Amino acid sequence: MATKMPKVSVAIVGMGWVGGVIAAELTKAGHNVVGFERGKTRSTEDYYHVHDELRYANRYELMQDLSKETVTYRNNEKITALPMRTYGSFLLGNGLGGAGVHWNGQYFRFLPYDFQIKSKTVERYGAKKIPDGMTLQDWGITYDELEPYFVKFEQMAGISGDPTTTEHVGKMSKPFPTGPMKQTPAMKLFRDAASKLGLHPYSMPSANLADNYTNPDGIERAACQYCGFCERFGCEYGAKADPCVTVLPVALKTGKLEIRTFSNVTKIVHDGKKASGVQYIHVPTGEEYFQPADVVILASYVFSNTRILLLSDLGKPYDPKTQTGVIGRNYCYQVNGAATSAFYDDKEFSTFMGAGALGAVLDDFNGDNFDHSDLNFLHGANIALTQTGLRPIANNPTPAGTASWGKEFKANSIKYANRVLNVAAQGSCMPFRHHYLDLDPTYKDAHGLPLIRMTFDFEDQDKELVKYLAAKTKAIADEMGATKTEMRDSLSTYNITPYQSTHNTGGVMMGADPATSAVNNYLQMWDAENVFVCGASAFAHNSGYNPTATVGALAYRTAEGVEKYLAKGGSLV
Amino acid sequence: MAKDKIDRPQDESKRRFLKYTGTAVGGLVVGGVVGGLIGANARNTKEEAAPAPSGSAPAVSNERDYNQALMFFNQEQYQTAEAAAERIFPADDLGPGAKELGAAFFIDHQMAGMYGTNARDYMTPPFQKAEAYQGYQLAFKRQELMALGLDALNEYSQNNYQNKFAKLTEDQQNEVLAAFEANEVDLKGVPAATFFTMLRNLTIEGVYSDPLYGGNKNMAGWKMKSYPGNQMSYYDAIEKEGLVKYEPQSLHDHLTS
Ligand SMILES: Cc1cc2nc3c(=O)[nH]c(=O)nc-3n(C[C@H](O)[C@H](O)[C@H](O)COP(=O)(O)OP(=O)(O)OC[C@H]3O[C@@H](n4cnc5c(N)ncnc54)[C@H](O)[C@@H]3O)c2cc1C
Ligand code: SF4
């Protein structure tokens, strides 16, 4: 029998960016919050010896321990899903701060087009433009409605960027609170080349602080040192915006947040209409507890959010055969793979220096910023040159045709270690009927509960997008004065082994219609008014951008919604 | 030219650095860490060694190292792994190979620890036949795959060249490894290509990981690539043209007493 704990007002599952933002807002407003985190506690002090590529980048020190829980994967319904036994296409967050500790900090608001993608596509190209099986959908919110919440996240995190924006992105009511990051010679080559081609490059907006910054909550943080150990690592300076150095200290200071680490939530307890609280396992002892709460917030990332709902039998599971139900629907990813490498025989770069979000980027081929009439795909990608800091185990660039070991490998990988620049596209990912999440029938976690199962593959849409965008990356790279360039323009079957991106989205999507969405535009569940399911699980598709700006904005909106709900109750829309 | 210049932290930049981190020390979040790092940084600046003359291969010291011994391999496994690693990353004009860099010690230590036992991997059955894109699906732990793979290297060498792997000529060793890479070997059910990829990746890790793990002896792997290891800050260098050179530092330099 689970031990019953004293009731609180709000229970939040997961203490990453989403959980942290909501905890800070609700505790500042005076509500009592318990935050559950299955992993350990973390602070900047833990990163004293963080400049260790093997430990953090290759052995995944900060990520979820797969021996306890993983994801199973198949690329279509005809084959048996098997567990991702080792990392991995994506790296799951674990412990205080979640993936917000080891992210890059590349910050992009999604485009106005994204939130109304279906209606805008139909309006411009007609309904026939949407291929069979693509479950494209508007988000039930507009860019303008979400705009003030982007501002809140930016002010809190101290996002650094250019003072003005290009015509390709949504308008900002307030500029970024700190100026752009420094510009490296490689970034300058990219910007000059792109400008020469009539494109519109700008400084990548960054959550690695360009300058010392004090945020509206009074949190002071130091500027980024461009140390080159950023993504997959924690920041020893607190320069990278991370929940542990921004929102969580603010929430804790109110005295109204209690964080319970090593507490794995397995279930939302409910009566079919409302939740009464959450059930969780104290990981070290295996003991079970029940935490009663007025409001339950899932902030445990795409996979856990979906899985906890399915394990709790809350919301209607998606069935791809009948296309009914919503939990697990519209799982999307990021379509990478279009890129061009520029090799310089006569020039070297200090590419070992860098920061997670240091780069130059353009949106000329993102969203609907270009005409798709004669193209066999929708949406697009951003194209960027980043300088995130190349590290020597991973950085062994060689021209095509070089063996992967031996004399020639050694000579070439050393020769080109500081002589290669990459221009790469980060592509959007459209939803399809047969891409979804459900519970695996065979494989279980350490507690004996079914793992989440992913059914996903790249479609013709994605392959066409990669081909088109790759040619654009090559055109830019060819203008960058390299000795030679090599383009990569083909995308094959989705493979779970090589790292691609931790931008998983969907599963508990938002929308205006309960038949095709699980949560409303406050991320409040249609089927249980006191349950909010937050994070990229709410995305109806994924854009040609990193997700966290939009995740963060939605978290601020949820916090506002929960406050309203606690005051009045009922559906917020 | 910036390319040939050794970039030493200037007094001005150090003051600047202290000023920046000083803000954080006064703030809520990073005092303990950065406080310690400033000490380590100052000490290392003093101890900075003279730069190697350009063009010469970085030297590896021959001093006896009592920290070097085996945790997992037996003698023969060690010799086989060392010989194979040297073919994967051979000594040449650019500098030392995997053998001199201690990559075989690195591999040995990795096999003895949690990586070798797949402690953080999902190793729950059933193990089923997989599509290529479903990733590693074997019941073998890395330790087991390594031990069986090294045996297989020797057995294949005996069968085809009548000698142990470590005793073959370089060309013969390359042929053996190429056969494993191409999965043309079937011995004791060892998945040859999977074993080869693991050995290849471990060798590269042994060459370039921080010396604290037993390889990359004296940071000579890093020196070949002009990789500066663990530096505190590039705030003042990030905008510079060309390859800015540093005397590398390892995490050992980060220890404060
Ligand atoms: C290497 C890397 C680089 C990235 N770079 C960028 C970038 O540049 N820009 C960008 O926008 N995004 C980036 N991302 C993605 C970004 O990190 C995520 O979008 C963001 O951190 C998600 O926040 P979250 O709070 O939704 O989830 P998470 O940070 O994953 O937090 C969820 C938390 O819930 C906990 N949890 C899960 N299940 C349970 C349970 N059952 N019980 C209790 N606790 C549970 C987890 O342990 C975790 O701490 C990157 C990710 C990675 C891995
Ligand atoms: S690059 Fe900047 S933000 Fe990233 S870890 Fe280093 S100092 Fe921190």
mmCIF file of N, CA, C and O in Angstrom, chain A residues 509-543:
data_model
loop_
_atom_site.group_PDB
_atom_site.id
_atom_site.type_symbol
_atom_site.label_atom_id
_atom_site.label_comp_id
_atom_site.label_asym_id
_atom_site.label_seq_id
_atom_site.Cartn_x
_atom_site.Cartn_y
_atom_site.Cartn_z
ATOM 1 N N MET A 509 -0.752 16.338 -27.769
ATOM 2 C CA MET A 509 -0.762 17.598 -28.498
ATOM 3 C C MET A 509 -1.890 18.541 -28.118
ATOM 4 O O MET A 509 -2.950 18.141 -27.665
ATOM 5 N N MET A 510 -1.603 19.814 -28.326
ATOM 6 C CA MET A 510 -2.587 20.856 -28.048
ATOM 7 C C MET A 510 -3.416 21.136 -29.297
ATOM 8 O O MET A 510 -3.029 20.790 -30.411
ATOM 9 N N GLY A 511 -4.570 21.765 -29.088
ATOM 10 C CA GLY A 511 -5.423 22.090 -30.223
ATOM 11 C C GLY A 511 -6.714 22.703 -29.744
ATOM 12 O O GLY A 511 -6.903 22.928 -28.546
ATOM 13 N N ALA A 512 -7.592 22.961 -30.701
ATOM 14 C CA ALA A 512 -8.860 23.601 -30.367
ATOM 15 C C ALA A 512 -10.002 22.588 -30.264
ATOM 16 O O ALA A 512 -11.092 22.921 -29.815
ATOM 17 N N ASP A 513 -9.735 21.337 -30.683
ATOM 18 C CA ASP A 513 -10.806 20.351 -30.769
ATOM 19 C C ASP A 513 -10.445 19.093 -29.954
ATOM 20 O O ASP A 513 -9.439 18.453 -30.227
ATOM 21 N N PRO A 514 -11.275 18.746 -28.961
ATOM 22 C CA PRO A 514 -10.976 17.573 -28.122
ATOM 23 C C PRO A 514 -10.885 16.262 -28.916
ATOM 24 O O PRO A 514 -10.288 15.303 -28.438
ATOM 25 N N ALA A 515 -11.458 16.226 -30.133
ATOM 26 C CA ALA A 515 -11.393 14.986 -30.909
ATOM 27 C C ALA A 515 -9.994 14.760 -31.474
ATOM 28 O O ALA A 515 -9.591 13.629 -31.731
ATOM 29 N N THR A 516 -9.257 15.825 -31.687
ATOM 30 C CA THR A 516 -7.939 15.688 -32.320
ATOM 31 C C THR A 516 -6.813 16.284 -31.482
ATOM 32 O O THR A 516 -5.701 16.447 -31.955
ATOM 33 N N SER A 517 -7.107 16.630 -30.241
ATOM 34 C CA SER A 517 -6.032 17.129 -29.381
ATOM 35 C C SER A 517 -6.293 16.660 -27.951
ATOM 36 O O SER A 517 -7.424 16.364 -27.583
ATOM 37 N N ALA A 518 -5.233 16.611 -27.150
ATOM 38 C CA ALA A 518 -5.369 16.114 -25.777
ATOM 39 C C ALA A 518 -5.479 17.247 -24.774
ATOM 40 O O ALA A 518 -6.062 17.089 -23.704
ATOM 41 N N VAL A 519 -4.876 18.403 -25.130
ATOM 42 C CA VAL A 519 -4.888 19.541 -24.208
ATOM 43 C C VAL A 519 -5.306 20.803 -24.952
ATOM 44 O O VAL A 519 -5.116 20.915 -26.164
ATOM 45 N N ASN A 520 -5.860 21.755 -24.210
ATOM 46 C CA ASN A 520 -6.243 23.033 -24.817
ATOM 47 C C ASN A 520 -5.038 23.981 -24.834
ATOM 48 O O ASN A 520 -3.928 23.580 -24.499
ATOM 49 N N ASN A 521 -5.267 25.235 -25.195
ATOM 50 C CA ASN A 521 -4.103 26.109 -25.369
ATOM 51 C C ASN A 521 -3.527 26.651 -24.053
ATOM 52 O O ASN A 521 -2.634 27.489 -24.069
ATOM 53 N N TYR A 522 -4.019 26.155 -22.913
ATOM 54 C CA TYR A 522 -3.311 26.333 -21.633
ATOM 55 C C TYR A 522 -2.621 25.021 -21.231
ATOM 56 O O TYR A 522 -2.132 24.887 -20.117
ATOM 57 N N LEU A 523 -2.659 24.063 -22.121
ATOM 58 C CA LEU A 523 -2.130 22.712 -21.889
ATOM 59 C C LEU A 523 -2.878 21.992 -20.769
ATOM 60 O O LEU A 523 -2.353 21.110 -20.084
ATOM 61 N N GLN A 524 -4.135 22.378 -20.629
ATOM 62 C CA GLN A 524 -5.049 21.739 -19.676
ATOM 63 C C GLN A 524 -5.723 20.577 -20.408
ATOM 64 O O GLN A 524 -6.196 20.745 -21.540
ATOM 65 N N MET A 525 -5.783 19.419 -19.753
ATOM 66 C CA MET A 525 -6.371 18.255 -20.427
ATOM 67 C C MET A 525 -7.863 18.448 -20.643
ATOM 68 O O MET A 525 -8.591 18.826 -19.726
ATOM 69 N N TRP A 526 -8.310 18.113 -21.842
ATOM 70 C CA TRP A 526 -9.751 18.150 -22.116
ATOM 71 C C TRP A 526 -10.478 17.164 -21.207
ATOM 72 O O TRP A 526 -11.586 17.430 -20.754
ATOM 73 N N ASP A 527 -9.833 16.025 -20.933
ATOM 74 C CA ASP A 527 -10.509 14.952 -20.189
ATOM 75 C C ASP A 527 -10.345 15.030 -18.674
ATOM 76 O O ASP A 527 -10.885 14.186 -17.958
ATOM 77 N N ALA A 528 -9.569 15.958 -18.184
ATOM 78 C CA ALA A 528 -9.384 16.089 -16.730
ATOM 79 C C ALA A 528 -8.929 17.511 -16.451
ATOM 80 O O ALA A 528 -7.775 17.854 -16.673
ATOM 81 N N GLU A 529 -9.854 18.345 -15.962
ATOM 82 C CA GLU A 529 -9.585 19.787 -15.914
ATOM 83 C C GLU A 529 -8.473 20.177 -14.956
ATOM 84 O O GLU A 529 -7.910 21.257 -15.077
ATOM 85 N N ASN A 530 -8.127 19.319 -13.987
ATOM 86 C CA ASN A 530 -7.042 19.705 -13.064
ATOM 87 C C ASN A 530 -5.720 19.017 -13.401
ATOM 88 O O ASN A 530 -4.832 18.910 -12.565
ATOM 89 N N VAL A 531 -5.592 18.539 -14.639
ATOM 90 C CA VAL A 531 -4.322 17.971 -15.101
ATOM 91 C C VAL A 531 -3.809 18.797 -16.277
ATOM 92 O O VAL A 531 -4.538 19.029 -17.246
ATOM 93 N N PHE A 532 -2.565 19.255 -16.174
ATOM 94 C CA PHE A 532 -1.913 20.025 -17.244
ATOM 95 C C PHE A 532 -0.713 19.219 -17.722
ATOM 96 O O PHE A 532 0.062 18.720 -16.913
ATOM 97 N N VAL A 533 -0.595 19.066 -19.038
ATOM 98 C CA VAL A 533 0.493 18.245 -19.595
ATOM 99 C C VAL A 533 1.349 19.143 -20.484
ATOM 100 O O VAL A 533 0.895 19.608 -21.530
ATOM 101 N N CYS A 534 2.585 19.395 -20.032
ATOM 102 C CA CYS A 534 3.357 20.501 -20.602
ATOM 103 C C CYS A 534 4.686 20.048 -21.188
ATOM 104 O O CYS A 534 5.278 19.069 -20.762
ATOM 105 N N GLY A 535 5.151 20.839 -22.138
ATOM 106 C CA GLY A 535 6.421 20.541 -22.797
ATOM 107 C C GLY A 535 6.188 20.331 -24.277
ATOM 108 O O GLY A 535 5.091 20.571 -24.800
ATOM 109 N N ALA A 536 7.234 19.836 -24.954
ATOM 110 C CA ALA A 536 7.139 19.641 -26.401
ATOM 111 C C ALA A 536 6.153 18.537 -26.758
ATOM 112 O O ALA A 536 5.816 18.367 -27.932
ATOM 113 N N SER A 537 5.658 17.793 -25.754
ATOM 114 C CA SER A 537 4.606 16.809 -26.018
ATOM 115 C C SER A 537 3.367 17.488 -26.589
ATOM 116 O O SER A 537 2.560 16.862 -27.263
ATOM 117 N N ALA A 538 3.241 18.802 -26.345
ATOM 118 C CA ALA A 538 2.050 19.527 -26.819
ATOM 119 C C ALA A 538 2.160 19.959 -28.277
ATOM 120 O O ALA A 538 1.167 20.407 -28.868
ATOM 121 N N PHE A 539 3.344 19.855 -28.871
ATOM 122 C CA PHE A 539 3.522 20.333 -30.253
ATOM 123 C C PHE A 539 2.705 19.472 -31.222
ATOM 124 O O PHE A 539 2.742 18.249 -31.157
ATOM 125 N N ALA A 540 2.031 20.149 -32.163
ATOM 126 C CA ALA A 540 1.270 19.412 -33.169
ATOM 127 C C ALA A 540 2.163 18.963 -34.325
ATOM 128 O O ALA A 540 1.826 18.071 -35.094
ATOM 129 N N HIS A 541 3.324 19.613 -34.469
ATOM 130 C CA HIS A 541 4.387 19.184 -35.395
ATOM 131 C C HIS A 541 5.654 19.833 -34.883
ATOM 132 O O HIS A 541 5.611 20.641 -33.950
ATOM 133 N N ASN A 542 6.798 19.525 -35.489
ATOM 134 C CA ASN A 542 8.013 20.218 -35.060
ATOM 135 C C ASN A 542 8.514 21.140 -36.163
ATOM 136 O O ASN A 542 8.514 20.782 -37.332
ATOM 137 N N SER A 543 8.950 22.306 -35.758
ATOM 138 C CA SER A 543 9.390 23.325 -36.712
ATOM 139 C C SER A 543 10.851 23.107 -37.119
ATOM 140 O O SER A 543 11.518 22.198 -36.632
#
